Tab-separated table of C-alpha atoms and ligand atoms in Angstrom:
chain	number	residue	atom	x	y	z
A	3	MET	CA	-14.662	23.723	8.970
A	4	THR	CA	-11.868	26.092	9.397
A	5	GLN	CA	-9.746	25.999	6.423
A	6	THR	CA	-5.799	25.286	7.074
A	7	PHE	CA	-3.746	27.445	5.171
A	8	THR	CA	0.117	26.536	3.324
A	9	PRO	CA	2.697	28.389	4.818
A	10	ARG	CA	3.463	30.791	2.555
A	11	VAL	CA	5.496	34.548	2.583
A	12	PHE	CA	4.248	37.186	0.233
A	13	SER	CA	5.995	40.765	0.386
A	14	GLY	CA	6.539	43.613	-2.170
A	15	ILE	CA	9.340	46.276	-3.107
A	16	LYS	CA	7.721	49.669	-4.965
A	17	PRO	CA	10.195	50.426	-8.274
A	18	SER	CA	9.976	53.869	-7.607
A	19	GLY	CA	13.217	55.682	-7.220
A	20	GLY	CA	16.317	53.300	-5.824
A	21	LEU	CA	16.601	50.939	-3.674
A	22	GLN	CA	17.718	52.283	-0.181
A	23	LEU	CA	19.183	51.000	2.850
A	24	GLY	CA	15.691	50.978	4.801
A	25	ASN	CA	14.588	48.148	2.215
A	26	TYR	CA	17.582	46.137	2.938
A	27	LEU	CA	17.243	45.671	6.510
A	28	GLY	CA	13.444	46.720	6.472
A	29	ALA	CA	12.649	44.150	3.894
A	30	ILE	CA	14.971	42.177	1.570
A	31	LYS	CA	17.080	40.888	4.010
A	32	ARG	CA	14.711	39.216	5.970
A	33	TRP	CA	12.960	37.802	3.152
A	34	VAL	CA	16.226	35.969	2.055
A	35	ASP	CA	16.325	34.685	5.921
A	36	MET	CA	13.194	33.566	5.588
A	37	GLN	CA	14.022	31.061	2.440
A	38	GLY	CA	14.351	27.251	3.434
A	39	LYS	CA	12.116	27.817	6.465
A	40	GLY	CA	9.248	25.505	5.666
A	41	PHE	CA	7.518	28.679	4.155
A	42	GLU	CA	6.607	28.927	0.039
A	43	ASN	CA	8.224	32.569	-0.621
A	44	ILE	CA	6.641	34.818	-3.323
A	45	TYR	CA	8.589	38.461	-3.440
A	46	CYS	CA	7.066	40.994	-5.996
A	47	VAL	CA	8.283	44.503	-7.315
A	48	VAL	CA	4.953	45.857	-7.115
A	49	ASP	CA	5.003	48.402	-10.062
A	50	LEU	CA	1.076	48.870	-9.976
A	51	HIS	CA	1.588	50.101	-6.981
A	52	ALA	CA	4.625	53.061	-8.013
A	53	ILE	CA	2.130	54.328	-10.911
A	54	THR	CA	-0.188	55.641	-8.190
A	55	VAL	CA	2.264	58.617	-8.043
A	56	TRP	CA	3.139	59.870	-11.072
A	57	GLN	CA	6.829	57.514	-13.075
A	58	ASP	CA	8.758	58.500	-15.575
A	59	PRO	CA	7.428	55.521	-18.503
A	60	ARG	CA	10.813	56.150	-20.010
A	61	GLU	CA	12.161	54.929	-16.525
A	62	LEU	CA	9.806	52.596	-15.044
A	63	LYS	CA	11.126	49.349	-16.344
A	64	ASP	CA	14.399	49.811	-15.669
A	65	ALA	CA	13.466	50.479	-12.042
A	66	THR	CA	11.641	47.559	-12.039
A	67	ARG	CA	14.630	45.461	-12.946
A	68	GLU	CA	16.779	47.075	-10.704
A	69	VAL	CA	14.329	46.672	-7.577
A	70	ALA	CA	14.462	42.888	-9.071
A	71	ALA	CA	18.540	42.882	-9.497
A	72	GLY	CA	18.375	44.017	-5.536
A	73	MET	CA	16.295	41.289	-4.344
A	74	LEU	CA	18.601	38.691	-6.504
A	75	ALA	CA	21.770	40.203	-5.712
A	76	SER	CA	21.021	40.103	-1.997
A	77	GLY	CA	20.279	36.412	-2.074
A	78	ILE	CA	16.648	35.823	-3.416
A	79	ASP	CA	16.959	32.526	-5.110
A	80	PRO	CA	14.550	32.263	-8.128
A	81	THR	CA	14.404	28.675	-8.395
A	82	THR	CA	12.879	28.239	-4.658
A	83	SER	CA	11.585	31.932	-4.291
A	84	ILE	CA	8.927	32.993	-6.917
A	85	LEU	CA	10.205	36.665	-7.826
A	86	PHE	CA	7.942	38.233	-10.746
A	87	ASN	CA	6.946	41.932	-10.918
A	88	GLN	CA	3.002	42.957	-10.233
A	89	SER	CA	1.633	43.942	-13.465
A	90	GLN	CA	2.349	40.709	-15.036
A	91	VAL	CA	-0.103	39.082	-13.193
A	92	PRO	CA	-3.441	40.468	-13.985
A	93	GLU	CA	-5.071	38.525	-11.163
A	94	HIS	CA	-4.213	41.551	-8.412
A	95	ALA	CA	-5.799	44.008	-10.030
A	96	GLU	CA	-8.876	42.006	-10.623
A	97	LEU	CA	-8.579	41.365	-6.918
A	98	ALA	CA	-8.044	44.472	-6.042
A	99	TRP	CA	-11.102	45.539	-7.415
A	100	ILE	CA	-13.353	43.264	-5.497
A	101	PHE	CA	-11.462	44.457	-2.287
A	102	ASN	CA	-12.490	48.148	-3.324
A	103	CYS	CA	-16.219	46.857	-2.498
A	104	VAL	CA	-15.327	45.541	1.028
A	105	ALA	CA	-13.274	47.723	2.499
A	106	ARG	CA	-14.762	51.266	3.675
A	107	VAL	CA	-14.168	54.403	3.341
A	108	GLY	CA	-13.754	55.267	7.121
A	109	TRP	CA	-10.913	52.734	7.147
A	110	MET	CA	-8.701	53.988	4.635
A	111	ASN	CA	-9.379	57.770	6.329
A	112	ARG	CA	-7.319	56.788	8.897
A	113	MET	CA	-4.215	55.276	6.680
A	114	THR	CA	-1.364	57.113	8.067
A	115	GLN	CA	0.885	56.448	5.010
A	116	PHE	CA	-2.153	57.756	2.869
A	117	LYS	CA	-2.063	61.335	4.927
A	118	ASP	CA	1.584	61.515	5.134
A	119	LYS	CA	2.111	61.241	1.512
A	120	ALA	CA	-1.590	63.523	0.459
A	121	GLY	CA	-0.445	66.315	2.663
A	122	SER	CA	-2.135	69.072	2.548
A	123	ASN	CA	-2.902	68.527	-1.412
A	124	ALA	CA	-5.185	65.236	-0.512
A	125	GLU	CA	-8.246	66.414	-3.128
A	126	ALA	CA	-5.427	66.338	-5.862
A	127	VAL	CA	-3.714	63.259	-5.191
A	128	SER	CA	-4.640	60.241	-7.492
A	129	LEU	CA	-7.296	57.959	-6.941
A	130	GLY	CA	-5.268	54.945	-6.638
A	131	LEU	CA	-3.073	56.464	-4.091
A	132	TYR	CA	-6.206	56.303	-1.864
A	133	ALA	CA	-6.868	52.905	-2.863
A	134	TYR	CA	-3.598	51.605	-2.638
A	135	PRO	CA	-3.901	49.916	0.850
A	136	ALA	CA	-7.060	47.426	-0.861
A	137	LEU	CA	-4.240	46.751	-3.784
A	138	MET	CA	-1.722	45.632	-0.952
A	139	ALA	CA	-4.199	43.470	0.457
A	140	ALA	CA	-5.312	41.927	-2.955
A	141	ASP	CA	-1.363	41.113	-3.307
A	142	ILE	CA	-1.440	39.327	0.011
A	143	LEU	CA	-4.575	37.413	0.022
A	144	LEU	CA	-4.393	36.473	-3.838
A	145	TYR	CA	-2.079	33.767	-2.759
A	146	HIS	CA	-3.259	33.433	0.409
A	147	ALA	CA	-0.330	34.693	2.430
A	148	THR	CA	0.070	33.590	6.021
A	149	HIS	CA	3.491	35.789	6.479
A	150	VAL	CA	4.004	39.208	5.594
A	151	PRO	CA	7.674	40.748	6.560
A	152	VAL	CA	7.676	44.423	6.384
A	153	GLY	CA	9.015	47.608	8.144
A	154	GLU	CA	7.022	49.258	10.645
A	155	ASP	CA	5.707	51.205	8.631
A	156	GLN	CA	3.502	48.707	7.129
A	157	LYS	CA	1.908	47.724	10.145
A	158	GLN	CA	-1.263	49.091	9.469
A	159	HIS	CA	-1.608	47.773	6.249
A	160	VAL	CA	-1.430	44.342	7.005
A	161	GLU	CA	-3.858	45.459	9.575
A	162	LEU	CA	-6.415	46.195	6.816
A	163	THR	CA	-5.832	43.674	4.938
A	164	ARG	CA	-6.853	41.396	7.824
A	165	ASP	CA	-9.574	43.619	8.537
A	166	ILE	CA	-10.708	43.248	4.772
A	167	ALA	CA	-10.266	39.335	4.596
A	168	THR	CA	-12.616	39.434	7.859
A	169	LYS	CA	-14.999	41.490	6.326
A	170	PHE	CA	-15.116	39.218	3.068
A	171	ASN	CA	-15.405	35.817	5.014
A	172	HIS	CA	-18.363	37.303	6.940
A	173	ASP	CA	-20.104	38.813	4.648
A	174	PHE	CA	-20.245	35.538	2.313
A	175	LYS	CA	-19.825	33.313	5.140
A	176	THR	CA	-16.972	31.612	3.865
A	177	ASP	CA	-13.337	31.428	5.818
A	178	PHE	CA	-11.850	31.754	2.355
A	179	PHE	CA	-9.336	34.254	3.444
A	180	PRO	CA	-6.880	34.014	5.680
A	181	LEU	CA	-5.670	36.266	9.173
A	182	THR	CA	-2.433	37.278	7.840
A	183	GLU	CA	0.352	37.902	10.538
A	184	PRO	CA	2.697	40.790	9.755
A	185	VAL	CA	6.282	39.306	10.497
A	186	ILE	CA	7.813	42.724	12.260
A	187	GLU	CA	11.039	42.129	14.277
A	188	GLY	CA	14.522	42.651	15.139
A	189	PRO	CA	16.558	46.252	14.720
A	190	GLY	CA	16.209	47.471	11.169
A	191	MET	CA	12.141	47.856	11.054
A	192	ARG	CA	12.682	51.400	11.051
A	193	VAL	CA	15.912	52.781	9.315
A	194	MET	CA	16.533	56.351	9.838
A	195	ASN	CA	17.635	59.088	7.952
A	196	LEU	CA	21.478	59.982	8.612
A	197	ARG	CA	20.972	63.765	8.455
A	198	ASP	CA	17.587	64.247	10.885
A	199	GLY	CA	17.227	60.934	12.916
A	200	SER	CA	13.298	62.199	13.770
A	201	ARG	CA	12.598	61.083	9.932
A	202	LYS	CA	12.461	57.302	7.916
A	203	MET	CA	15.223	56.929	5.535
A	204	SER	CA	13.729	56.641	2.182
A	205	LYS	CA	14.634	57.167	-1.404
A	206	SER	CA	13.210	60.563	-2.097
A	207	GLY	CA	14.742	62.855	-0.195
A	208	ASP	CA	16.818	66.687	-0.215
A	209	SER	CA	20.145	65.193	-0.073
A	210	ASP	CA	21.214	61.904	-1.072
A	211	MET	CA	23.744	62.145	2.105
A	212	GLU	CA	20.662	60.827	4.161
A	213	ARG	CA	20.202	57.752	2.837
A	214	ILE	CA	22.638	54.452	2.178
A	215	ASN	CA	21.673	53.561	-1.618
A	216	MET	CA	22.413	50.078	-2.388
A	217	THR	CA	23.818	51.098	-5.589
A	218	ASP	CA	26.670	52.964	-3.447
A	219	ASP	CA	30.246	51.983	-3.991
A	220	ALA	CA	32.406	51.440	-1.116
A	221	ASP	CA	33.575	54.987	-0.785
A	222	THR	CA	30.442	56.826	-0.818
A	223	ILE	CA	29.149	54.073	1.611
A	224	SER	CA	32.056	54.744	4.067
A	225	LYS	CA	31.988	58.840	3.645
A	226	LYS	CA	27.994	58.852	4.444
A	227	PHE	CA	28.232	56.516	7.737
A	228	LYS	CA	31.706	58.875	8.998
A	229	LYS	CA	29.585	62.244	8.127
A	230	ALA	CA	26.478	61.005	9.807
A	231	LYS	CA	24.904	63.059	12.061
A	232	THR	CA	25.411	62.556	15.856
A	233	ASP	CA	25.070	64.102	19.200
A	234	PRO	CA	28.441	64.774	20.804
A	235	ALA	CA	28.129	62.509	23.649
A	236	PRO	CA	29.965	59.033	23.214
A	237	LEU	CA	28.079	55.423	23.274
A	238	PRO	CA	26.010	54.887	26.438
A	239	GLU	CA	27.224	51.847	28.694
A	240	THR	CA	23.577	50.399	28.340
A	241	VAL	CA	20.771	50.680	25.772
A	242	ALA	CA	18.881	52.341	28.243
A	243	GLY	CA	21.387	54.834	27.647
A	244	LEU	CA	20.015	55.645	24.219
A	245	LYS	CA	16.568	57.075	25.763
A	246	ASP	CA	15.737	60.133	23.012
A	247	ARG	CA	19.088	60.092	21.057
A	248	PRO	CA	17.625	58.800	17.747
A	249	GLU	CA	21.033	59.715	15.790
A	250	ALA	CA	22.847	57.269	18.436
A	251	ARG	CA	20.175	54.741	18.079
A	252	ASN	CA	19.941	54.743	14.725
A	253	LEU	CA	23.332	54.141	14.080
A	254	VAL	CA	23.397	51.260	16.714
A	255	ASP	CA	20.294	49.776	15.297
A	256	ILE	CA	21.873	49.569	11.630
A	257	TYR	CA	25.084	48.047	13.012
A	258	ALA	CA	22.881	45.324	15.032
A	259	SER	CA	20.821	44.332	11.871
A	260	LEU	CA	23.903	44.529	9.094
A	261	SER	CA	25.422	42.029	11.734
A	262	ASP	CA	22.552	40.264	13.187
A	263	MET	CA	23.316	41.670	16.868
A	264	THR	CA	20.773	42.699	19.323
A	265	PRO	CA	20.984	46.538	20.198
A	266	GLU	CA	22.268	45.496	23.581
A	267	GLN	CA	25.608	42.945	22.186
A	268	VAL	CA	26.328	46.050	20.335
A	269	ILE	CA	27.192	48.091	23.280
A	270	ALA	CA	28.506	45.661	25.173
A	271	GLN	CA	31.077	44.992	22.035
A	272	TYR	CA	30.997	49.278	22.239
A	273	PRO	CA	30.640	50.598	25.569
A	274	GLY	CA	31.269	54.458	26.397
A	275	ALA	CA	32.927	54.817	22.526
A	276	GLY	CA	33.043	57.934	21.185
A	277	TRP	CA	31.722	58.406	17.350
A	278	GLY	CA	35.552	58.631	16.044
A	279	THR	CA	35.837	54.273	17.037
A	280	PHE	CA	32.421	53.539	16.591
A	281	LYS	CA	31.638	55.563	13.338
A	282	PRO	CA	34.909	54.111	11.169
A	283	ALA	CA	33.731	50.878	12.773
A	284	LEU	CA	29.721	50.789	11.722
A	285	ALA	CA	31.306	51.945	8.233
A	286	ASP	CA	33.587	49.035	7.576
A	287	LEU	CA	30.828	46.845	8.680
A	288	ALA	CA	28.506	48.943	5.883
A	289	VAL	CA	30.947	48.064	3.402
A	290	GLU	CA	31.437	44.058	3.871
A	291	LYS	CA	28.217	43.476	3.954
A	292	LEU	CA	26.758	46.517	1.307
A	293	ALA	CA	29.761	46.537	-1.189
A	294	PRO	CA	28.916	42.963	-2.764
A	295	ILE	CA	25.468	43.921	-3.288
A	296	SER	CA	25.894	46.859	-5.061
A	297	THR	CA	28.796	45.124	-7.355
A	298	GLU	CA	26.469	42.301	-8.066
A	299	MET	CA	23.658	44.731	-9.013
A	300	LYS	CA	25.564	46.058	-11.600
A	301	ARG	CA	26.633	43.082	-13.012
A	302	LEU	CA	22.670	41.622	-13.427
A	303	MET	CA	21.534	45.072	-14.201
A	304	ALA	CA	24.167	44.564	-17.274
A	305	ASP	CA	22.010	41.550	-18.857
A	306	LYS	CA	18.638	42.561	-18.713
A	307	GLY	CA	17.217	40.166	-20.950
A	308	GLU	CA	18.323	37.536	-17.913
A	309	ILE	CA	16.741	39.524	-15.272
A	310	ASP	CA	13.357	39.799	-17.693
A	311	LEU	CA	13.394	36.248	-18.133
A	312	ILE	CA	13.614	35.855	-14.391
A	313	LEU	CA	10.436	37.894	-14.159
A	314	ALA	CA	8.352	36.067	-16.986
A	315	LYS	CA	9.122	32.666	-15.664
A	316	GLY	CA	8.122	34.179	-11.892
A	317	ALA	CA	4.985	35.583	-13.103
A	318	GLU	CA	4.006	32.478	-14.832
A	319	ARG	CA	4.114	30.763	-11.532
A	320	ALA	CA	2.667	33.306	-9.196
A	321	ARG	CA	-0.528	32.493	-11.328
A	322	ALA	CA	-0.471	29.090	-10.845
A	323	ILE	CA	-1.440	30.177	-7.700
A	324	ALA	CA	-2.932	33.393	-7.915
A	325	ALA	CA	-6.111	31.922	-11.025
A	326	PRO	CA	-7.351	29.572	-9.076
A	327	ILE	CA	-8.320	31.632	-5.694
A	328	LEU	CA	-9.491	34.836	-8.075
A	329	ARG	CA	-12.049	31.689	-9.878
A	330	GLN	CA	-12.961	31.202	-6.158
A	331	THR	CA	-13.336	34.193	-5.070
A	332	TYR	CA	-15.503	35.294	-8.016
A	333	ASP	CA	-17.636	32.227	-7.618
A	334	ILE	CA	-18.380	33.210	-3.924
A	335	VAL	CA	-18.928	36.631	-4.793
A	336	GLY	CA	-21.689	35.227	-6.865
A	337	LEU	CA	-19.801	36.380	-10.533
A	338	LEU	CA	-21.224	34.823	-13.829
A	339	ARG	CA	-18.422	32.738	-15.470
A	340	SER	CA	-20.525	31.346	-18.363
B	786	AMP	P1	8.839	51.092	-0.234
B	786	AMP	O1	10.219	51.393	-1.004
B	786	AMP	O2	7.797	51.575	0.434
B	786	AMP	O3	7.905	49.967	-0.984
B	786	AMP	O4	9.423	49.628	0.847
B	786	AMP	C1	9.319	48.519	0.987
B	786	AMP	C2	9.445	47.782	2.165
B	786	AMP	O5	11.029	48.512	2.383
B	786	AMP	C3	8.394	47.978	3.170
B	786	AMP	O6	8.808	46.249	3.597
B	786	AMP	C4	8.798	49.098	3.758
B	786	AMP	O7	8.392	48.625	4.728
B	786	AMP	C5	10.274	48.838	4.115
B	786	AMP	N1	11.105	49.630	4.230
B	786	AMP	C6	11.428	51.092	3.381
B	786	AMP	N2	11.694	52.284	3.950
B	786	AMP	C7	12.008	51.646	5.092
B	786	AMP	C8	13.190	51.877	6.353
B	786	AMP	N3	13.626	53.350	6.451
B	786	AMP	N4	13.321	50.876	7.694
B	786	AMP	C9	12.716	50.114	7.598
B	786	AMP	N5	11.989	49.768	6.629
B	786	AMP	C10	12.097	50.197	5.517
B	787	LIG	N1	2.941	48.983	0.663
B	787	LIG	C1	3.797	48.406	0.629
B	787	LIG	C2	5.600	49.633	0.803
B	787	LIG	O1	5.364	50.495	0.463
B	787	LIG	C3	4.378	47.588	-0.622
B	787	LIG	C4	3.488	46.723	-0.620
B	787	LIG	C5	2.825	46.588	-1.530
B	787	LIG	C6	3.719	45.357	-0.296
B	787	LIG	N2	2.164	45.116	-1.521
B	787	LIG	C7	2.664	44.750	-0.899
B	787	LIG	C8	4.568	45.012	1.169
B	787	LIG	C9	2.041	43.451	-0.487
B	787	LIG	C10	3.664	43.878	1.528
B	787	LIG	C11	2.849	42.923	0.796
B	787	LIG	O2	6.340	50.142	1.326
C-alpha cells in the first residue's frame, strides 16, 4: 500500500544577519504565491540552523523576529499559513537525531554548501554545521511536506532529504516519509552580488553596496541599483545575448522576478537599451515593490509582543502536526514509549 500525502509546503530562512533580496526573490515571494493554491503552508524561521555558526545571544532573538517580520510584511498570512520559529518545536531536533543515524558520512561529505562554508577550516567548524542537512531534512519530513520552495543553492539539500526518506523507508520497510519535490522555478532562483556577478548575493559580504537589504529605504535601494556593476555594452536584442554577461543577466533577472515577467519579456521591453535607461527603470521598480515591505517591517518590529504571539501560535499549530509524526517515527524505529 502506498501512502498518499496531503499537499504541504515547508520552507525556512535562517535568522543570521538581515534578509536580503535573494531571500525575497528566491524564497519569500514564492512562498506568498503558494498560499491559497491548495497547499497547507508552513514557514519557519530556522534559528537552530543559524547557531551552526556563532550568533550573539543578544542579537538572535531580534534577528528571529526580524525575519518573521519580513515574511509577514511580504504577505505571509499567519492565519492561513503556519509561521513559527524552529526552536519552539522541539520535535525538529528530535527527528534530526534519528536522521543523523540514517544519513551516511559519505553523503554529508558531498554537500557543497558545507565545503564552501567550512573552506580550508573544515577541522574547526562546528559538528552542527556538518550535520545541518540532516536537520533540514527533519524540518521538511517532520511535516511530511511534499513541496519545498527554495533558491537554487538549496537544491542539493532537498535531494539529500529525498535520499534520507528513501533510506529510512527502505531500512524500516515502510512508506512513511514522502519524496519531497524541490520547487525551484522562475528567474529569481540565483540572485547575484551587485558588485560581482560571479558571486551569490548574501547577507554577509564586505560591502553593503553589493546587496539589497530588505530593510533598505527607497533612496538606498535606488542608489545601489544605479551603482551596480555592469559591462559597458547596452542590453542585447534577445536573451541569448546575455550569455557570458553575468552582471547584465543578473539585473535582467531581478527585473523579471520583481515584475513577474520572463527575462525574454524584459528584453523585449528594453531591446538594446543603455544602462542609463535600464538602471533607473529597475531602481524605480525595486523601490515600488520593496520600499513598502521595508516600511511594514519597521512597523511590525515596533511591536515585538505581536510578533512573538504570532510565532507562539504558529508553533502550537506546527506541533499539532509534528508530534504525531515524530511519535510514529519512534514506533517505526522501535524506541520504547512506556
Ligand atoms: P538563508 O538565508 O541561507 O537561510 O536562505 C533562505 C532562502 O533564501 C533559501 O531558500 C535560499 O535558497 C534563498 N536564497 C538566499 N540567497 C539567495 C540568492 N542570492 N538567490 C536566490 N535565493 C537565495
Ligand atoms: N538550509 C536552508 C538555507 O540555508 C534553510 C532551511 C533550513 C530550509 N531548513 C529548511 C529551507 C527546510 C527549506 C526547507 O537556506
